[in-house]
Coordinates of C-alpha atoms in Angstrom, one line a residue:
M271 CA 87.0 111.7 78.4
A272 CA 85.6 108.7 80.0
I273 CA 82.8 106.5 77.8
V274 CA 79.9 105.3 79.9
K275 CA 76.9 103.4 78.8
A276 CA 73.3 102.8 80.5
F277 CA 72.5 99.3 80.2
R278 CA 69.2 97.1 81.0
G279 CA 70.1 95.7 84.2
I280 CA 69.4 92.1 85.5
R281 CA 68.4 92.6 89.3
P282 CA 66.8 91.1 92.0
V283 CA 63.0 91.4 92.9
K284 CA 62.7 93.8 95.6
E285 CA 61.4 91.3 98.2
L286 CA 64.7 89.2 97.6
A287 CA 67.4 91.5 97.1
S288 CA 68.8 91.5 100.9
K289 CA 69.0 87.5 100.3
I290 CA 70.6 87.7 96.8
A291 CA 73.4 90.2 97.5
A292 CA 76.3 88.6 98.5
L293 CA 80.1 89.5 98.9
P294 CA 82.5 89.5 96.2
Y295 CA 83.8 85.8 95.3
D296 CA 87.4 86.8 96.1
V297 CA 87.1 87.7 100.0
M298 CA 86.2 84.2 100.7
S299 CA 87.4 80.5 100.4
S300 CA 85.1 77.8 99.0
D301 CA 84.7 76.4 102.6
E302 CA 83.8 79.8 103.7
A303 CA 81.2 80.3 101.0
R304 CA 79.6 76.9 101.6
E305 CA 78.9 78.0 105.2
M306 CA 77.6 81.5 104.2
V307 CA 74.6 80.1 102.1
V308 CA 73.6 77.7 104.5
G309 CA 69.7 78.3 104.8
N310 CA 69.6 80.8 101.8
P311 CA 69.1 79.2 98.7
H312 CA 68.9 82.6 96.9
S313 CA 72.5 83.9 97.6
F314 CA 74.5 84.9 94.6
L315 CA 77.2 83.0 95.7
H316 CA 75.6 80.0 94.0
V317 CA 76.6 82.1 90.6
D318 CA 79.7 83.4 91.7
R319 CA 81.0 80.5 93.8
P320 CA 79.2 77.8 92.1
E321 CA 81.5 75.0 93.2
I322 CA 79.4 75.1 96.6
D323 CA 76.7 73.1 94.8
L324 CA 79.2 70.5 93.5
D325 CA 81.4 67.8 95.2
P326 CA 83.5 69.8 97.7
E327 CA 86.8 67.6 96.3
I328 CA 85.9 69.2 92.6
D329 CA 88.4 71.5 91.1
V330 CA 87.3 75.0 91.2
H331 CA 88.6 75.5 87.8
D332 CA 86.9 72.4 86.4
P333 CA 84.5 73.3 83.4
K334 CA 81.6 71.8 85.5
V335 CA 82.0 74.7 88.0
Y336 CA 81.5 77.4 85.3
A337 CA 78.6 75.5 83.8
K338 CA 77.2 75.3 87.2
A339 CA 77.3 79.1 87.3
K340 CA 75.4 79.7 84.0
E341 CA 73.0 76.8 85.1
N342 CA 72.3 78.6 88.5
L343 CA 71.7 82.1 87.0
D344 CA 69.5 80.9 84.3
R345 CA 67.4 79.0 86.9
M346 CA 67.2 82.4 89.2
I347 CA 66.1 84.6 86.4
R348 CA 63.8 81.8 85.1
D349 CA 62.3 81.3 88.6
G350 CA 61.6 85.1 88.9
E351 CA 64.1 86.0 91.3
F352 CA 65.5 88.4 89.1
I353 CA 63.8 90.9 86.6
Q354 CA 65.5 92.9 83.8
D355 CA 64.4 96.4 83.1
E356 CA 63.0 97.3 79.8
E357 CA 65.2 100.3 78.7
P358 CA 68.8 101.1 79.3
C359 CA 69.3 102.6 82.8
L360 CA 71.7 103.8 85.2
Y361 CA 71.7 103.1 88.7
I362 CA 72.7 105.0 92.0
Y363 CA 74.4 102.8 94.5
R364 CA 74.8 103.8 98.1
Q365 CA 76.8 102.1 100.8
I366 CA 76.6 103.1 104.5
M367 CA 79.1 101.7 106.8
N368 CA 79.4 102.7 110.7
G369 CA 77.5 106.1 109.4
R370 CA 79.8 106.9 106.9
S371 CA 78.5 106.7 103.2
Q372 CA 79.9 106.1 99.8
T373 CA 77.7 106.9 96.6
G374 CA 78.4 105.8 93.3
I375 CA 76.8 105.6 89.7
V376 CA 76.4 102.2 88.2
F377 CA 77.0 102.1 84.3
C378 CA 78.8 100.2 81.7
A379 CA 82.5 101.2 81.3
S380 CA 84.3 100.8 77.8
I381 CA 86.6 97.9 77.1
D382 CA 88.4 100.3 74.8
D383 CA 88.8 102.8 77.6
Y384 CA 90.7 100.1 79.5
M385 CA 92.8 99.4 76.7
N386 CA 93.7 103.1 76.2
N387 CA 94.4 103.9 79.8
I388 CA 91.6 106.3 80.4
I389 CA 90.6 103.6 83.0
K390 CA 93.8 103.5 84.9
K391 CA 95.2 100.7 86.8
H392 CA 97.5 100.2 89.8
E393 CA 98.1 96.3 90.1
F394 CA 99.4 93.4 88.1
T395 CA 97.2 90.7 87.5
R396 CA 97.9 87.1 87.6
A397 CA 97.1 84.8 84.4
D398 CA 95.4 82.1 86.5
K399 CA 93.0 84.3 88.2
E400 CA 92.5 86.3 85.2
Q401 CA 91.7 83.1 83.5
D402 CA 89.1 81.9 86.3
R403 CA 87.0 85.1 85.7
I404 CA 87.3 84.9 81.9
N405 CA 85.6 81.5 82.1
H406 CA 82.7 82.6 84.3
V407 CA 82.1 85.7 82.2
D408 CA 81.9 83.6 79.2
Y409 CA 80.1 80.8 80.5
C410 CA 77.5 83.1 82.0
D411 CA 77.5 85.3 79.1
A412 CA 77.3 88.3 81.5
N413 CA 79.2 90.3 84.0
T414 CA 78.1 89.2 87.4
G415 CA 80.1 91.5 89.9
P416 CA 81.1 95.1 89.2
I417 CA 84.3 96.8 88.9
F418 CA 84.9 99.5 91.8
L419 CA 86.1 102.8 89.9
T420 CA 86.8 106.0 91.4
Y421 CA 87.3 109.5 89.8
K422 CA 88.9 112.6 91.0
E423 CA 86.5 115.1 92.7
D424 CA 88.1 118.0 91.9
Q425 CA 86.6 118.6 88.4
I426 CA 83.6 120.9 87.4
A427 CA 81.9 117.9 85.9
S428 CA 82.3 115.7 89.1
E429 CA 80.8 118.5 91.1
I430 CA 77.7 118.3 88.7
I431 CA 77.6 114.7 89.2
D432 CA 77.7 114.9 92.8
A433 CA 74.9 117.3 92.7
W434 CA 72.9 115.1 90.5
I435 CA 73.1 112.2 92.7
Q436 CA 72.1 114.2 95.7
N437 CA 69.1 115.0 94.0
E438 CA 68.1 111.7 92.3
S439 CA 68.5 110.4 95.8
K440 CA 65.8 112.1 97.5
R441 CA 63.4 109.9 95.6
K442 CA 62.4 106.7 97.0
P443 CA 64.8 103.9 96.3
I444 CA 64.2 100.5 94.9
Y445 CA 66.3 98.8 97.6
N446 CA 67.3 99.6 101.2
F447 CA 68.3 97.0 103.4
V448 CA 71.0 96.2 105.8
A449 CA 73.3 93.2 105.3
E450 CA 74.2 90.6 107.7
D451 CA 77.7 92.4 108.5
G452 CA 75.5 95.9 109.3
I453 CA 76.3 97.7 106.3
T454 CA 73.2 99.4 104.4
H455 CA 73.0 98.9 100.6
I456 CA 70.5 101.6 99.0
V457 CA 70.0 101.7 95.1
W458 CA 68.0 104.0 92.7
V459 CA 66.9 103.5 89.1
V460 CA 67.5 106.2 87.0
D461 CA 65.5 105.5 83.8
N462 CA 65.0 109.1 82.4
E463 CA 66.5 109.4 79.0
I464 CA 67.0 112.9 79.3
I465 CA 69.0 112.9 82.6
I466 CA 71.0 109.6 81.6
D467 CA 72.2 111.5 78.3
E468 CA 73.3 114.3 80.6
I469 CA 75.3 112.0 82.7
V470 CA 76.7 110.2 79.9
D471 CA 77.9 113.7 78.5
L472 CA 79.2 114.8 82.0
F473 CA 81.4 111.7 82.1
K474 CA 83.1 112.9 78.8
E475 CA 84.6 115.4 80.8
I476 CA 86.0 113.3 83.5
D477 CA 89.8 112.9 82.4
Y478 CA 90.2 109.3 83.7
L479 CA 88.9 106.6 85.8
Y480 CA 90.7 104.5 88.5
I481 CA 90.2 101.0 89.4
A482 CA 90.0 100.9 93.2
D483 CA 89.2 97.4 93.3
G484 CA 88.8 94.6 90.7
H485 CA 91.8 94.5 88.5
H486 CA 91.4 90.6 87.6
R487 CA 87.3 91.1 87.0
S488 CA 88.0 94.1 84.7
A489 CA 91.1 92.7 82.8
S490 CA 89.2 89.4 82.3
A491 CA 85.8 91.4 81.2
V492 CA 87.8 93.2 78.7
K493 CA 89.6 89.7 77.3
V494 CA 86.0 88.2 77.1
G495 CA 85.1 91.5 74.9
L496 CA 88.1 91.0 72.8
K497 CA 87.3 87.5 72.3
R498 CA 83.6 88.4 71.2
R499 CA 85.2 90.9 68.6
A500 CA 87.2 88.2 67.3
E501 CA 84.0 85.9 66.9
N502 CA 82.2 88.7 65.2
P503 CA 84.4 90.6 62.9
N504 CA 81.5 93.0 61.9
Y505 CA 81.2 94.4 65.1
T506 CA 80.1 97.9 65.3
G507 CA 81.3 98.8 68.9
E508 CA 78.3 99.1 70.2
E509 CA 77.2 95.6 71.0
E510 CA 77.1 94.9 75.1
F511 CA 80.1 93.0 74.9
N512 CA 82.2 96.1 74.3
Y513 CA 81.5 97.2 77.8
F514 CA 81.8 95.8 81.5
L515 CA 79.8 96.5 84.4
A516 CA 81.3 99.1 87.1
V517 CA 80.2 101.4 90.0
A518 CA 82.1 104.8 90.0
F519 CA 82.6 106.8 93.2
P520 CA 84.1 110.1 93.7
D521 CA 87.4 109.9 95.6
N522 CA 86.5 111.7 98.4
D523 CA 83.9 109.1 99.2
L524 CA 86.1 106.3 99.5
M525 CA 87.9 105.0 103.0
V526 CA 91.0 102.6 102.3
M527 CA 91.5 100.5 105.3
D528 CA 95.3 99.3 106.7
Y529 CA 96.6 96.5 105.1
N530 CA 98.6 94.6 107.6
R531 CA 101.5 92.3 107.7
V532 CA 102.3 89.2 109.6
V533 CA 105.5 87.0 109.5
K534 CA 106.2 83.7 110.6
D535 CA 109.7 84.0 112.1
L536 CA 112.5 86.4 112.9
N537 CA 114.6 85.0 110.0
G538 CA 116.9 83.5 112.7
M539 CA 117.5 86.6 115.1
T540 CA 116.4 87.1 118.6
K541 CA 114.1 89.9 119.5
E542 CA 116.7 92.0 120.8
E543 CA 119.0 91.5 117.3
L544 CA 115.9 92.5 115.4
I545 CA 115.3 95.8 117.5
T546 CA 118.8 96.7 116.9
K547 CA 118.7 96.2 113.1
L548 CA 115.5 98.4 113.0
E549 CA 116.9 101.3 115.1
E550 CA 119.1 102.0 112.0
N551 CA 116.2 103.5 110.2
F552 CA 113.4 103.7 112.6
I553 CA 112.9 105.3 116.0
V554 CA 111.9 102.3 118.1
T555 CA 109.6 103.0 121.0
K556 CA 108.1 100.3 123.6
S557 CA 104.3 100.7 123.7
E558 CA 103.7 101.8 127.5
N559 CA 101.7 99.0 129.2
N560 CA 102.0 97.0 125.8
V561 CA 98.9 98.9 124.5
P562 CA 98.4 97.8 120.7
V563 CA 99.8 100.5 118.2
K564 CA 97.7 101.4 115.6
P565 CA 99.5 104.2 113.7
A566 CA 98.2 107.4 113.6
K567 CA 99.9 109.0 110.7
K568 CA 101.9 108.1 107.6
H569 CA 105.3 106.5 108.1
T570 CA 104.9 105.0 111.3
F571 CA 104.2 101.6 112.1
G572 CA 102.9 99.4 115.0
M573 CA 105.0 96.0 115.7
D574 CA 103.9 93.3 117.7
V575 CA 106.9 91.1 118.2
E576 CA 106.5 87.8 120.5
G577 CA 103.6 89.4 122.2
E578 CA 105.1 92.8 122.8
W579 CA 104.1 96.1 120.9
Y580 CA 106.4 98.9 119.6
L581 CA 106.0 102.0 117.7
L582 CA 108.2 102.6 114.7
E583 CA 109.0 105.8 113.0
A584 CA 110.8 106.0 109.8
K585 CA 113.8 108.3 110.3
D586 CA 114.6 111.2 107.8
G587 CA 116.1 110.2 104.6
T588 CA 114.8 106.5 105.2
F589 CA 112.6 106.9 101.8
D590 CA 112.5 109.5 98.9
E591 CA 109.5 111.8 99.8
N592 CA 109.3 112.7 96.0
N593 CA 109.0 109.2 94.5
P594 CA 105.1 108.3 94.7
I595 CA 106.0 104.5 95.3
A596 CA 108.9 104.8 97.4
Q597 CA 107.1 107.0 100.0
L598 CA 104.3 104.6 100.5
D599 CA 104.5 103.1 104.0
V600 CA 104.3 99.4 102.3
A601 CA 107.2 100.3 100.3
I602 CA 109.1 101.6 103.3
L603 CA 108.3 98.5 105.3
Q604 CA 109.4 96.2 102.4
S605 CA 112.6 98.1 101.4
N606 CA 113.5 98.6 105.2
V607 CA 112.4 95.6 107.3
L608 CA 110.8 92.7 105.2
T609 CA 113.3 92.3 102.5
P610 CA 117.0 93.4 104.3
I611 CA 116.1 92.5 107.9
L612 CA 113.4 89.6 107.7
G613 CA 114.8 88.2 104.2
I614 CA 111.3 88.4 102.4
E615 CA 112.2 89.0 98.7
D616 CA 108.9 88.6 97.2
V617 CA 105.7 89.0 99.2
R618 CA 103.7 87.6 96.4
T619 CA 105.4 84.2 96.5
S620 CA 106.7 83.9 100.0
D621 CA 105.2 81.2 102.3
R622 CA 106.6 83.1 105.6
I623 CA 104.4 86.2 105.0
D624 CA 100.6 86.7 105.3
F625 CA 98.3 89.9 104.9
I626 CA 95.5 90.9 107.0
G627 CA 92.9 93.5 106.1
G628 CA 92.2 96.2 108.6
I629 CA 88.3 95.2 108.9
R630 CA 89.5 92.3 111.0
G631 CA 91.0 94.8 113.6
I632 CA 94.3 95.0 115.5
K633 CA 93.1 91.8 117.6
E634 CA 93.5 89.5 114.6
L635 CA 97.4 90.5 114.5
E636 CA 97.5 89.6 118.2
K637 CA 95.7 86.4 117.8
R638 CA 98.2 85.3 114.8
V639 CA 101.4 86.5 116.6
N640 CA 100.2 84.1 119.6
S641 CA 99.5 81.1 117.4
D642 CA 101.2 80.7 113.9
M643 CA 103.1 84.0 113.7
K644 CA 106.2 85.5 115.4
I645 CA 105.7 89.3 114.6
A646 CA 103.0 91.7 113.0
F647 CA 103.2 95.0 111.3
S648 CA 100.0 97.1 112.0
M649 CA 99.8 100.0 109.1
Y650 CA 98.5 103.3 108.6
P651 CA 96.0 103.0 105.6
T652 CA 97.2 104.1 102.1
E653 CA 95.5 107.0 100.8
V654 CA 93.2 107.1 97.6
H655 CA 95.4 110.5 96.1
D656 CA 98.3 107.9 96.6
I657 CA 96.7 105.3 94.5
M658 CA 96.0 107.9 91.7
D659 CA 99.4 109.4 91.7
V660 CA 101.1 106.1 91.3
A661 CA 98.4 105.1 88.3
D662 CA 99.0 108.6 86.7
I663 CA 102.8 107.7 86.0
G664 CA 101.9 104.1 84.7
E665 CA 103.3 102.5 87.7
V666 CA 101.8 99.7 90.1
M667 CA 101.3 99.6 93.9
P668 CA 103.3 97.5 95.9
P669 CA 101.3 94.0 96.6
K670 CA 98.5 94.2 99.2
S671 CA 98.9 98.0 99.6
T672 CA 95.0 98.7 99.6
W673 CA 92.0 97.2 101.7
F674 CA 88.7 99.1 100.6
E675 CA 85.7 98.9 102.8
P676 CA 82.6 98.5 102.2
K677 CA 82.9 95.7 99.4
L678 CA 80.4 96.1 96.7
R679 CA 77.8 93.3 96.9
S680 CA 77.4 91.0 94.0
G681 CA 74.0 90.2 92.4
L682 CA 72.4 93.7 92.8
F683 CA 73.5 94.2 89.1
I684 CA 74.0 92.0 86.3
H685 CA 75.0 93.2 82.8
E686 CA 74.4 90.8 79.9
L687 CA 76.9 90.5 77.1
K688 CA 74.5 89.8 74.1

């Protein structure tokens, strides 16, 4: 049973929505963020990446950075760039990318559901990244970026929710704009109390919510909520700090893109020696006319080694098909290539490997192999049901398994904790 809550969203005035809405803080560096805001003083990166308004040499974890986030947020609200809905609302958020749409409901999720595993996770988090967002949320006294959740569509309540979304989205939206990356963002406000109560009740019939993207933000939001509980021992559970900002999409709406790998060297081997080792567990086929290989099905991989493309097909018996983790392509590559052949034991800490989201395209892999890397692997995308299967058994996905597109924009919805 998932607990969801309407909230009084702080959101952009209509004429500034397209200028305020920004990509999530964690998909760019500080230098990239500084470039992205040139000519746009309204960008929400001034809140989510506030170091861009300070000395470039400052430590991004300096308390001055978080204080600047609060200062910028307060200024934008004070200057009328944002408004706040007078009554608690739900919101419908639709994104359209390359003709494909995904439509979700914006609400506040329960920190208790997170702790009780009603909201399921599939990634480990790092303490330093958690602490960064804990500080940001605590200083701003608000959730400034939504957590990307999903739920299984094959439930009766899900079907009813989907029908309701389709009906509500026939109305005129409050926002409808195309961002600089070509992705359309459309938002509707749902302020009818009867309808809100119906949706809240429907979510109580949803067994689980799953984190698709935003593990660090959700963990941090929960820890801030627990901190506020400790500071307010007489809390009732209804206070805003008991909830965090989220958007939930049905699983069949979502698209996971490939998350590719590039490696700096061949671990002391020649290309011929590498291929001989690979042939133990893979059928290795050289690409005709050196056409780049983008896998068309699971358990196959493209490989660009020193500028030559190959198709790798995992042989029978290479992996356990009944193990939700072992049968993942990222796990197959790790256990059969990266560790035993290329000598990369821990992809989280090795400086010999890098990861490239599929949104950058196959040419980015070729570019890296022709510059600072020796070998690239193009992957078949992990599927949403794979993520859910792993989360259902209480395990975590291998590092860098998923790349969701499109990304949720920050700044369209803010949830105050007070």
